[in-house]
Amino acid sequence: MEDEEYLAKAKERIISSLIKHKFLKSNRAIKAFEKVPREEFVLPQYRSNAYSDTPLPILESQTISACHMCIIMVEEDCLDPQPGDRTLEIGAGSGYHAALLAEMIAPEGCENPGHVWTVEIHKSLVEFARANLERAGYSDRVTVIHGDGSKGYPPEAPYDRIMVTAAAPDIPEPLKEQLKVGGRLVIPVGAPHLWQELTLVIKKRDGSLKAKKLGGVAFVPLRGKHGFK
Ligand code: SAH
C-alpha cells in the first residue's frame, strides 16, 4: 500500500513537471501517460524509480527511455499516432513505449482500435516485454515479435506509424517501404551510443519522403542487417 501511494505521488509529480516543461502537450498524450503503469515495465529493483525522469537499465544492457523521451516521440509534433493506426515499433525492450502507443491508437472504448506490432532482437527481452504487457493489460492491443526489426515486419505492412527506439546509421530502406502514404516514421539517426538526431519522416502523397530533424538524442544502437554491426 505504501508502495502504491508513493508511486501515485511520484507519477503526479512527473506529470506536472512534464507539462510544465512542455514535453506533455496534448490531452491524448497526457491521458496515455496517466494510464500506463510504468512501474510494471521496469525491473523489480527499480520499481520505486519508475517515475524518475531518467533511462533505466533492463536486461541485455539495454534501457527503457526516460519519461520525457518517450513522450517527445509520441506527441503530436512527432509520431502523432491516431486511433485506428496500424503501428510498428522497432525495439520492444520492456514493452513500455508500445503500451503508450497502444493507449493512443486503441484507447479504451475506441470503436476502431488500431494495433501495435513491436519487434525485439533479444529473446529474453521478448519474454520480458510480453510478460509486462500481459500483466498491465495490453496483450490484446500489442503483439511482440522476435526478430531483426531493422528489416521491419513485412507480414503486417504497410503501417500508418513506425517508431524506432534504437539508434540507426541511416533510415533502413525496408522501413521506408513499409510506411503508408501519409504515414509517419520517427527514428534516431547518427553514431552508436553517442549522439543522434531524432528524425521525423513523412511519406508524401507522391511517395517521396520529407525528413525533419527534431534535435539531439542518445539511444542504444540498432543491430541487425540495417543497423550497426
Ligand atoms: N522501447 C523500449 C526501449 C528500447 S531500447 C522500451 O519501451 O522499453 C532499444 C531496444 O532495441 C533494445 O531492447 C534492443 O534489444 C532492441 N534492438 C536493437 N536492435 C534491434 C533490431 N535490429 N531489431 C529489434 N530490436 C532491436
XYZ file of N, CA and C and ligand atoms in Angstrom:
713
model
N 0.835 -1.201 0.000
C 0.000 0.000 0.000
C 0.875 1.258 0.000
N 1.871 1.284 0.878
C 2.787 2.418 0.927
C 3.435 2.633 -0.436
N 3.826 1.505 -1.016
C 4.466 1.493 -2.326
C 3.540 2.144 -3.365
N 2.265 1.744 -3.325
C 1.288 2.269 -4.282
C 1.110 3.783 -4.107
N 1.014 4.212 -2.869
C 0.840 5.646 -2.604
C 2.056 6.444 -3.078
N 3.242 5.899 -2.788
C 4.483 6.556 -3.192
C 4.520 6.702 -4.715
N 4.167 5.611 -5.414
C 4.204 5.636 -6.882
C 3.171 6.607 -7.448
N 1.992 6.620 -6.845
C 0.929 7.526 -7.329
C 1.392 8.982 -7.196
N 2.041 9.296 -6.078
C 2.521 10.678 -5.873
C 3.637 11.011 -6.861
N 4.553 10.053 -7.025
C 5.676 10.259 -7.952
C 5.143 10.472 -9.367
N 4.107 9.735 -9.718
C 3.529 9.864 -11.063
C 2.883 11.247 -11.231
N 2.141 11.669 -10.214
C 1.529 13.002 -10.261
C 2.589 14.087 -10.456
N 3.685 13.928 -9.693
C 4.761 14.943 -9.750
C 5.384 15.005 -11.145
N 5.665 13.829 -11.715
C 6.339 13.847 -13.027
C 5.390 14.370 -14.101
N 4.103 14.078 -13.978
C 3.151 14.582 -14.977
C 3.140 16.119 -14.937
N 3.083 16.697 -13.728
C 3.103 18.171 -13.623
C 4.378 18.725 -14.240
N 5.495 18.077 -13.942
C 6.773 18.564 -14.447
C 6.850 18.435 -15.980
N 6.368 17.322 -16.515
C 6.413 17.137 -17.978
C 5.503 18.143 -18.683
N 4.409 18.510 -18.028
C 3.507 19.519 -18.609
C 4.181 20.897 -18.527
N 4.736 21.184 -17.332
C 5.371 22.489 -17.112
C 6.517 22.727 -18.109
N 7.288 21.687 -18.371
C 8.423 21.830 -19.288
C 8.047 21.573 -20.749
N 6.748 21.506 -20.998
C 6.211 21.403 -22.371
C 6.652 20.155 -23.130
N 6.882 19.065 -22.385
C 7.063 17.776 -23.062
C 5.678 17.202 -23.323
N 4.850 17.152 -22.263
C 3.466 16.700 -22.416
C 2.642 17.901 -22.842
N 1.984 17.792 -24.012
C 1.236 18.930 -24.531
C -0.219 18.563 -24.857
N -0.420 17.474 -25.554
C -1.775 17.141 -25.999
C -2.506 16.324 -24.936
N -3.837 16.476 -24.931
C -4.649 15.691 -23.994
C -4.460 14.206 -24.208
N -4.305 13.798 -25.468
C -4.186 12.364 -25.762
C -2.908 11.792 -25.176
N -1.818 12.543 -25.258
C -0.554 12.040 -24.703
C -0.620 12.051 -23.169
N -1.240 13.086 -22.609
C -1.371 13.155 -21.141
C -2.168 11.946 -20.646
N -3.294 11.683 -21.301
C -4.145 10.546 -20.904
C -3.376 9.236 -20.992
N -2.641 9.065 -22.094
C -1.893 7.818 -22.292
C -0.854 7.651 -21.186
N -0.127 8.739 -20.882
C 0.905 8.652 -19.842
C 0.280 8.328 -18.490
N -0.886 8.957 -18.217
C -1.575 8.692 -16.941
C -1.974 7.229 -16.829
N -2.410 6.662 -17.935
C -2.965 5.303 -17.906
C -1.921 4.210 -17.736
N -0.781 4.333 -18.417
C 0.164 3.204 -18.439
C 0.944 3.121 -17.123
N 0.911 1.957 -16.449
C 1.664 1.800 -15.205
C 3.136 1.495 -15.503
N 3.966 2.550 -15.565
C 5.381 2.374 -15.931
C 6.097 1.419 -14.952
N 5.616 1.400 -13.702
C 6.254 0.533 -12.704
C 6.170 -0.950 -13.075
N 5.214 -1.315 -13.943
C 5.092 -2.718 -14.368
C 6.089 -3.076 -15.466
N 6.836 -2.081 -15.957
C 7.730 -2.317 -17.092
C 9.204 -2.194 -16.723
N 9.487 -1.826 -15.470
C 10.898 -1.716 -15.049
C 11.259 -2.967 -14.250
N 12.552 -3.216 -14.080
C 12.963 -4.361 -13.264
C 12.529 -4.109 -11.818
N 12.211 -5.190 -11.072
C 11.682 -5.003 -9.715
C 12.552 -4.095 -8.840
N 13.867 -4.176 -8.989
C 14.744 -3.356 -8.130
C 14.661 -1.856 -8.452
N 14.054 -1.495 -9.603
C 13.926 -0.077 -9.961
C 12.485 0.426 -9.832
N 11.632 -0.418 -9.247
C 10.204 -0.064 -9.161
C 9.974 1.335 -8.569
N 10.696 1.649 -7.503
C 10.458 2.951 -6.864
C 11.019 4.108 -7.713
N 11.848 3.786 -8.720
C 12.390 4.831 -9.618
C 11.597 4.942 -10.924
N 10.469 4.226 -10.994
C 9.730 4.155 -12.268
C 9.400 5.540 -12.821
N 9.143 6.516 -11.930
C 8.761 7.851 -12.403
C 9.867 8.895 -12.225
N 11.122 8.422 -12.091
C 12.259 9.348 -12.177
C 12.462 9.573 -13.661
N 12.761 10.804 -14.049
C 12.855 11.074 -15.484
C 14.238 10.744 -16.029
N 14.621 9.478 -15.931
C 15.920 9.026 -16.442
C 15.723 7.679 -17.148
N 16.653 7.317 -18.043
C 16.574 5.965 -18.598
C 16.883 4.975 -17.472
N 16.341 3.769 -17.533
C 16.633 2.756 -16.507
C 17.107 1.478 -17.197
N 18.067 0.783 -16.578
C 18.554 -0.460 -17.201
C 17.471 -1.532 -17.213
N 17.404 -2.286 -18.325
C 16.559 -3.500 -18.351
C 17.507 -4.681 -18.577
N 17.121 -5.710 -19.289
C 18.026 -6.852 -19.493
C 18.951 -6.581 -20.684
N 19.992 -7.403 -20.851
C 20.866 -7.357 -22.035
C 21.553 -5.999 -22.219
N 21.822 -5.276 -21.123
C 22.449 -3.946 -21.168
C 21.652 -2.945 -21.999
N 20.357 -3.130 -22.093
C 19.508 -2.182 -22.823
C 18.836 -1.272 -21.796
N 18.118 -0.263 -22.282
C 17.465 0.662 -21.348
C 16.036 0.987 -21.785
N 15.214 1.281 -20.792
C 13.898 1.866 -21.057
C 14.150 3.378 -21.055
N 13.686 4.079 -22.079
C 13.984 5.517 -22.203
C 13.366 6.324 -21.069
N 13.942 7.489 -20.808
C 13.400 8.410 -19.802
C 11.984 8.825 -20.200
N 11.183 9.196 -19.190
C 9.782 9.574 -19.439
C 9.682 10.654 -20.523
N 10.494 11.718 -20.409
C 10.335 12.828 -21.355
C 10.637 12.388 -22.786
N 11.591 11.469 -22.928
C 11.948 10.993 -24.280
C 10.808 10.153 -24.869
N 10.201 9.313 -24.026
C 9.054 8.514 -24.503
C 7.955 9.450 -24.995
N 7.748 10.537 -24.254
C 6.687 11.484 -24.612
C 7.026 12.291 -25.865
N 8.257 12.801 -25.942
C 8.658 13.569 -27.140
C 8.287 12.777 -28.395
N 8.590 11.468 -28.370
C 8.412 10.660 -29.582
C 6.952 10.429 -29.956
N 6.050 10.396 -28.981
C 4.650 10.109 -29.324
C 3.775 11.366 -29.439
N 4.332 12.550 -29.090
C 3.495 13.760 -29.115
C 3.072 14.133 -30.542
N 2.130 15.092 -30.602
C 1.505 15.472 -31.877
C 2.480 16.051 -32.896
N 3.574 16.691 -32.400
C 4.537 17.260 -33.345
C 5.622 16.240 -33.725
N 5.417 14.972 -33.328
C 6.387 13.933 -33.708
C 5.615 12.763 -34.345
N 5.530 11.612 -33.699
C 4.865 10.467 -34.342
C 3.357 10.696 -34.519
N 2.722 11.335 -33.550
C 1.296 11.661 -33.599
C 0.417 10.458 -33.953
N 0.474 9.380 -33.190
C -0.345 8.198 -33.507
C -1.832 8.473 -33.303
N -2.641 8.003 -34.229
C -4.090 8.254 -34.209
C -4.861 6.976 -33.885
N -6.050 7.115 -33.267
C -6.872 5.936 -33.023
C -7.079 5.176 -34.331
N -6.897 3.875 -34.307
C -7.078 3.050 -35.501
C -5.788 2.757 -36.248
N -4.704 3.463 -35.894
C -3.455 3.287 -36.650
C -2.837 1.888 -36.485
N -2.343 1.375 -37.600
C -1.512 0.164 -37.581
C -0.086 0.669 -37.347
N 0.474 0.255 -36.227
C 1.723 0.851 -35.764
C 2.809 -0.193 -35.577
N 4.013 0.136 -36.041
C 5.154 -0.760 -35.876
C 6.181 -0.082 -34.987
N 6.634 -0.819 -33.960
C 7.747 -0.314 -33.142
C 8.931 -1.249 -33.345
N 10.120 -0.669 -33.459
C 11.336 -1.489 -33.521
C 12.076 -1.296 -32.202
N 12.273 -2.400 -31.470
C 12.938 -2.342 -30.164
C 11.927 -2.359 -29.026
N 11.325 -3.528 -28.780
C 10.269 -3.627 -27.741
C 10.836 -3.357 -26.355
N 12.056 -3.825 -26.088
C 12.672 -3.641 -24.768
C 11.762 -4.121 -23.656
N 11.312 -3.184 -22.829
C 10.430 -3.517 -21.701
C 8.960 -3.643 -22.117
N 8.616 -3.088 -23.280
C 7.212 -3.056 -23.717
C 6.505 -1.761 -23.333
N 7.184 -0.883 -22.562
C 6.533 0.334 -22.056
C 6.093 1.289 -23.182
N 7.013 1.552 -24.097
C 6.699 2.508 -25.162
C 5.563 1.977 -26.046
N 5.540 0.645 -26.221
C 4.469 0.016 -27.008
C 3.125 0.196 -26.294
N 3.137 0.129 -24.961
C 1.895 0.322 -24.198
C 1.399 1.770 -24.340
N 2.337 2.731 -24.333
C 1.948 4.140 -24.546
C 1.300 4.302 -25.921
N 1.927 3.684 -26.924
C 1.367 3.736 -28.287
C -0.027 3.124 -28.291
N -0.171 1.972 -27.606
C -1.464 1.269 -27.585
C -2.548 2.170 -27.009
N -2.223 2.946 -25.974
C -3.213 3.851 -25.379
C -3.621 4.934 -26.370
N -2.760 5.253 -27.321
C -3.083 6.318 -28.272
C -3.786 5.793 -29.517
N -3.472 4.572 -29.945
C -4.095 4.055 -31.178
C -5.311 3.157 -30.879
N -5.418 2.714 -29.642
C -6.560 1.877 -29.254
C -6.975 2.191 -27.816
N -7.376 3.466 -27.562
C -7.808 3.796 -26.203
C -9.087 3.025 -25.848
N -9.321 2.871 -24.550
C -10.491 2.130 -24.087
C -11.761 2.682 -24.730
N -12.606 1.798 -25.208
C -13.884 2.228 -25.775
C -13.796 2.715 -27.209
N -12.597 2.675 -27.807
C -12.394 3.133 -29.189
C -13.127 2.188 -30.147
N -13.907 2.780 -31.078
C -14.721 1.947 -31.972
C -13.896 1.255 -33.034
N -12.787 1.887 -33.393
C -11.973 1.344 -34.477
C -10.525 1.212 -33.963
N -10.274 0.258 -33.048
C -8.945 0.207 -32.422
C -7.848 -0.195 -33.401
N -6.697 0.426 -33.258
C -5.541 0.030 -34.056
C -4.779 -1.080 -33.352
N -3.576 -1.357 -33.837
C -2.771 -2.415 -33.218
C -1.291 -2.025 -33.290
N -0.528 -2.485 -32.307
C 0.914 -2.254 -32.293
C 1.624 -3.598 -32.480
N 2.529 -3.647 -33.458
C 3.450 -4.782 -33.591
C 4.807 -4.255 -33.156
N 5.441 -4.911 -32.218
C 6.740 -4.436 -31.760
C 7.772 -5.559 -31.884
N 8.886 -5.245 -32.551
C 9.891 -6.267 -32.864
C 11.079 -6.116 -31.913
N 11.568 -7.233 -31.397
C 12.702 -7.215 -30.460
C 13.695 -8.304 -30.872
N 14.980 -7.945 -30.867
C 16.016 -8.870 -31.343
C 16.475 -9.846 -30.247
N 16.384 -9.440 -28.969
C 16.817 -10.315 -27.874
C 15.655 -11.149 -27.341
N 15.858 -12.484 -27.330
C 14.783 -13.378 -26.881
C 14.355 -13.072 -25.439
N 15.334 -12.798 -24.562
C 14.990 -12.568 -23.151
C 14.113 -11.320 -23.008
N 14.350 -10.319 -23.872
C 13.534 -9.103 -23.813
C 12.151 -9.322 -24.439
N 12.080 -10.210 -25.415
C 10.765 -10.565 -25.985
C 9.902 -11.100 -24.845
N 10.492 -12.004 -24.049
C 9.734 -12.602 -22.940
C 9.411 -11.565 -21.863
N 10.374 -10.683 -21.583
C 10.175 -9.620 -20.585
C 9.024 -8.708 -21.032
N 9.093 -8.241 -22.279
C 8.055 -7.326 -22.797
C 6.690 -8.007 -22.789
N 6.646 -9.266 -23.244
C 5.350 -9.968 -23.284
C 4.743 -10.081 -21.890
N 5.561 -10.453 -20.917
C 5.059 -10.630 -19.552
C 4.570 -9.290 -18.988
N 5.333 -8.223 -19.226
C 4.946 -6.902 -18.711
C 3.642 -6.422 -19.351
N 3.550 -6.592 -20.664
C 2.358 -6.136 -21.388
C 1.122 -6.912 -20.953
N 1.315 -8.196 -20.718
C 0.189 -9.045 -20.284
C -0.290 -8.601 -18.888
N 0.663 -8.427 -17.964
C 0.323 -8.025 -16.585
C -0.382 -6.662 -16.565
N 0.047 -5.771 -17.457
C -0.525 -4.418 -17.470
C -1.793 -4.336 -18.329
N -2.156 -5.447 -18.986
C -3.426 -5.467 -19.729
C -3.359 -4.976 -21.168
N -2.223 -5.188 -21.836
C -2.088 -4.707 -23.219
C -1.933 -5.810 -24.259
N -2.025 -7.087 -23.845
C -1.692 -8.132 -24.835
C -2.705 -8.224 -25.967
N -3.906 -7.641 -25.792
C -4.870 -7.654 -26.903
C -4.520 -6.606 -27.968
N -3.799 -5.545 -27.562
C -3.530 -4.433 -28.490
C -2.088 -4.401 -28.988
N -1.223 -5.220 -28.365
C 0.201 -5.218 -28.726
C 0.670 -6.655 -28.980
N 1.364 -6.862 -30.099
C 1.964 -8.166 -30.390
C 3.474 -8.002 -30.411
N 4.184 -8.823 -29.621
C 5.649 -8.749 -29.570
C 6.214 -9.828 -30.489
N 7.104 -9.414 -31.379
C 7.685 -10.349 -32.352
C 9.186 -10.468 -32.119
N 9.697 -11.712 -32.153
C 11.141 -11.915 -32.013
C 11.769 -11.863 -33.399
N 12.674 -10.903 -33.633
C 13.310 -10.848 -34.950
C 14.156 -9.604 -35.105
N 14.676 -9.440 -36.328
C 15.502 -8.284 -36.660
C 14.600 -7.184 -37.231
N 14.275 -6.231 -36.398
C 13.370 -5.150 -36.796
C 13.990 -4.145 -37.745
N 15.307 -4.226 -37.990
C 15.882 -3.303 -38.975
C 15.324 -3.637 -40.363
N 14.727 -4.839 -40.487
C 14.088 -5.233 -41.751
C 12.586 -4.950 -41.708
N 12.134 -4.302 -40.622
C 10.701 -4.048 -40.460
C 9.977 -5.325 -40.095
N 8.691 -5.375 -40.418
C 7.906 -6.589 -40.197
C 6.913 -6.720 -41.353
N 7.379 -7.300 -42.489
C 6.569 -7.329 -43.713
C 5.182 -7.959 -43.579
N 4.973 -9.004 -42.740
C 3.645 -9.642 -42.738
C 2.472 -8.701 -42.444
N 2.686 -7.626 -41.703
C 1.568 -6.735 -41.357
C 1.669 -5.376 -42.059
N 2.665 -5.198 -42.933
C 2.856 -3.913 -43.626
C 1.724 -3.696 -44.634
N 1.420 -2.439 -45.014
C 2.092 -1.205 -44.610
C 1.533 -0.651 -43.298
N 2.294 0.239 -42.699
C 1.945 0.817 -41.400
C 1.665 2.317 -41.512
N 0.733 2.783 -40.651
C 0.460 4.226 -40.569
C 1.581 4.938 -39.822
N 2.145 4.220 -38.838
C 3.178 4.821 -37.984
C 4.277 3.792 -37.733
N 5.536 4.263 -37.770
C 6.675 3.401 -37.418
C 7.552 4.177 -36.448
N 7.876 3.551 -35.312
C 8.723 4.216 -34.316
C 9.914 3.312 -34.006
N 11.112 3.845 -34.193
C 12.326 3.069 -33.920
C 12.918 3.598 -32.618
N 13.118 2.707 -31.635
C 13.607 3.174 -30.334
C 15.057 2.733 -30.100
N 15.806 2.608 -31.194
C 17.252 2.343 -31.123
C 17.888 3.178 -32.232
N 19.182 3.525 -32.055
C 19.831 4.444 -32.988
C 20.339 3.724 -34.229
N 20.012 4.266 -35.407
C 20.403 3.637 -36.666
C 21.430 4.501 -37.401
N 22.304 3.865 -38.217
C 23.269 4.641 -39.001
C 22.564 5.470 -40.075
N 21.421 4.988 -40.526
C 20.636 5.649 -41.559
C 19.201 5.119 -41.464
N 18.297 5.671 -42.257
C 16.921 5.148 -42.194
C 16.848 3.859 -43.003
N 16.579 2.719 -42.370
C 16.556 1.455 -43.114
C 15.539 1.470 -44.265
N 15.992 1.053 -45.452
C 15.121 1.039 -46.642
C 13.805 0.290 -46.407
N 13.842 -0.915 -45.774
C 12.585 -1.649 -45.591
C 11.554 -0.857 -44.788
N 12.028 -0.014 -43.868
C 11.076 0.773 -43.072
C 10.414 1.838 -43.938
N 11.204 2.432 -44.851
C 10.636 3.427 -45.774
C 9.558 2.760 -46.636
N 9.877 1.542 -47.070
C 8.935 0.840 -47.958
C 7.669 0.420 -47.224
N 7.806 0.088 -45.940
C 6.658 -0.423 -45.188
C 5.783 0.681 -44.584
N 6.116 1.942 -44.898
C 5.334 3.076 -44.398
C 4.264 3.447 -45.422
N 3.026 3.642 -44.946
C 1.932 4.033 -45.844
C 2.133 5.451 -46.364
N 1.504 5.767 -47.463
C 1.472 7.146 -47.943
C 0.746 7.971 -46.877
N 1.298 9.102 -46.505
C 0.725 9.922 -45.429
C 1.190 9.478 -44.050
N 1.945 8.367 -44.016
C 2.400 7.810 -42.737
C 3.591 8.565 -42.152
N 3.863 8.304 -40.878
C 4.970 8.973 -40.171
C 5.885 7.944 -39.560
N 7.180 8.242 -39.644
C 8.202 7.354 -39.083
C 9.129 8.210 -38.228
N 9.470 7.739 -37.040
C 10.405 8.502 -36.218
C 11.561 7.596 -35.809
N 12.777 8.136 -35.928
C 13.968 7.295 -35.743
C 15.182 8.159 -35.351
N 15.961 7.698 -34.357
C 17.213 8.410 -34.067
C 18.285 7.976 -35.078
N 18.899 8.947 -35.763
C 19.905 8.628 -36.778
C 21.229 9.275 -36.398
N 22.296 8.467 -36.373
C 23.603 9.037 -36.047
C 24.581 7.980 -35.566
N 25.480 8.389 -34.666
C 26.532 7.489 -34.201
C 26.016 6.592 -33.069
N 26.555 5.337 -32.997
C 26.100 4.443 -31.936
C 26.530 4.979 -30.569
N 25.677 4.892 -29.570
C 25.967 5.254 -28.171
C 26.227 6.741 -27.935
N 26.582 7.532 -28.948
C 26.983 8.900 -28.683
C 25.837 9.866 -28.878
N 25.681 10.363 -30.038
C 24.734 11.421 -30.305
C 24.019 11.110 -31.603
N 22.722 11.267 -31.575
C 21.960 11.061 -32.804
C 20.948 12.184 -32.957
N 20.448 12.308 -34.162
C 19.425 13.312 -34.460
C 18.087 12.577 -34.536
N 17.152 12.979 -33.682
C 15.820 12.387 -33.771
C 15.200 12.894 -35.080
N 14.818 11.960 -35.934
C 14.382 12.328 -37.284
C 12.947 11.876 -37.527
N 12.131 12.821 -37.971
C 10.737 12.513 -38.313
C 10.641 12.469 -39.833
N 10.073 11.363 -40.345
C 9.944 11.212 -41.791
C 8.461 11.088 -42.134
N 8.013 11.897 -43.087
C 6.611 11.809 -43.529
C 6.610 11.369 -44.986
N 5.794 10.326 -45.291
C 5.710 9.884 -46.695
C 4.613 10.687 -47.381
N 5.020 11.435 -48.416
C 4.076 12.325 -49.095
C 3.223 11.549 -50.094
N 2.187 12.232 -50.592
C 1.228 11.583 -51.477
C 1.892 10.952 -52.714
N 2.948 11.590 -53.209
C 3.630 11.044 -54.395
C 4.657 9.971 -54.014
N 4.681 9.591 -52.741
C 5.585 8.521 -52.309
C 6.951 9.019 -51.871
N 7.228 10.316 -52.106
C 8.541 10.824 -51.684
C 8.540 11.066 -50.173
N 9.739 11.167 -49.610
C 9.851 11.299 -48.163
C 10.342 12.685 -47.778
N 9.708 13.241 -46.759
C 10.144 14.544 -46.242
C 10.687 14.303 -44.843
N 11.957 14.662 -44.614
C 12.553 14.408 -43.298
C 12.728 15.710 -42.535
N 12.495 15.660 -41.235
C 12.643 16.847 -40.392
C 13.477 16.445 -39.176
N 14.498 17.224 -38.857
C 15.328 16.924 -37.700
C 14.748 17.591 -36.461
N 14.637 16.814 -35.388
C 13.947 17.324 -34.196
C 14.866 17.559 -33.010
N 16.178 17.289 -33.175
C 17.092 17.565 -32.061
C 17.921 16.349 -31.661
N 18.911 16.611 -30.794
C 19.864 15.575 -30.404
C 19.331 14.640 -29.329
N 19.621 13.351 -29.480
C 19.196 12.329 -28.510
C 20.308 11.285 -28.360
N 20.192 10.405 -27.358
C 21.178 9.326 -27.177
C 20.450 8.015 -26.923
N 20.492 7.130 -27.910
C 19.820 5.832 -27.816
C 20.834 4.700 -27.939
N 20.466 3.518 -27.459
C 21.305 2.329 -27.673
C 21.245 1.986 -29.162
N 22.297 1.300 -29.670
C 22.338 1.068 -31.121
C 21.339 0.029 -31.645
N 20.845 0.286 -32.866
C 20.061 -0.696 -33.601
C 21.042 -1.711 -34.172
N 20.776 -2.980 -33.973
C 21.616 -4.050 -34.532
C 20.924 -4.614 -35.766
N 21.463 -5.700 -36.305
C 20.803 -6.375 -37.422
C 21.266 -5.869 -38.764
N 20.576 -6.362 -39.808
C 21.015 -6.137 -41.193
C 21.195 -4.649 -41.544
N 20.265 -3.795 -41.141
C 20.356 -2.379 -41.496
C 20.759 -1.500 -40.308
N 21.323 -2.155 -39.276
C 21.760 -1.424 -38.102
C 23.270 -1.355 -38.039
N 23.831 -1.131 -36.833
C 25.273 -1.139 -36.655
C 25.740 -2.578 -36.491
N 26.896 -2.896 -37.049
C 27.396 -4.288 -36.995
C 27.945 -4.595 -35.612
N 11.204 0.814 -26.483
C 11.835 0.152 -25.369
C 13.278 0.519 -25.137
C 14.135 0.380 -26.301
S 15.835 0.065 -26.018
C 11.048 0.306 -24.078
O 9.992 0.938 -24.081
O 11.491 -0.229 -23.060
C 16.200 -0.499 -27.648
C 15.759 -1.908 -27.901
O 16.020 -2.216 -29.255
C 16.549 -2.956 -27.084
O 15.646 -3.760 -26.389
C 17.303 -3.748 -28.156
O 17.488 -5.098 -27.811
C 16.398 -3.570 -29.356
N 17.021 -3.782 -30.676
C 18.265 -3.420 -31.110
N 18.424 -3.765 -32.405
C 17.260 -4.348 -32.797
C 16.806 -4.909 -34.031
N 17.575 -4.947 -35.122
N 15.565 -5.431 -34.067
C 14.750 -5.406 -32.983
N 15.130 -4.894 -31.785
C 16.368 -4.358 -31.703
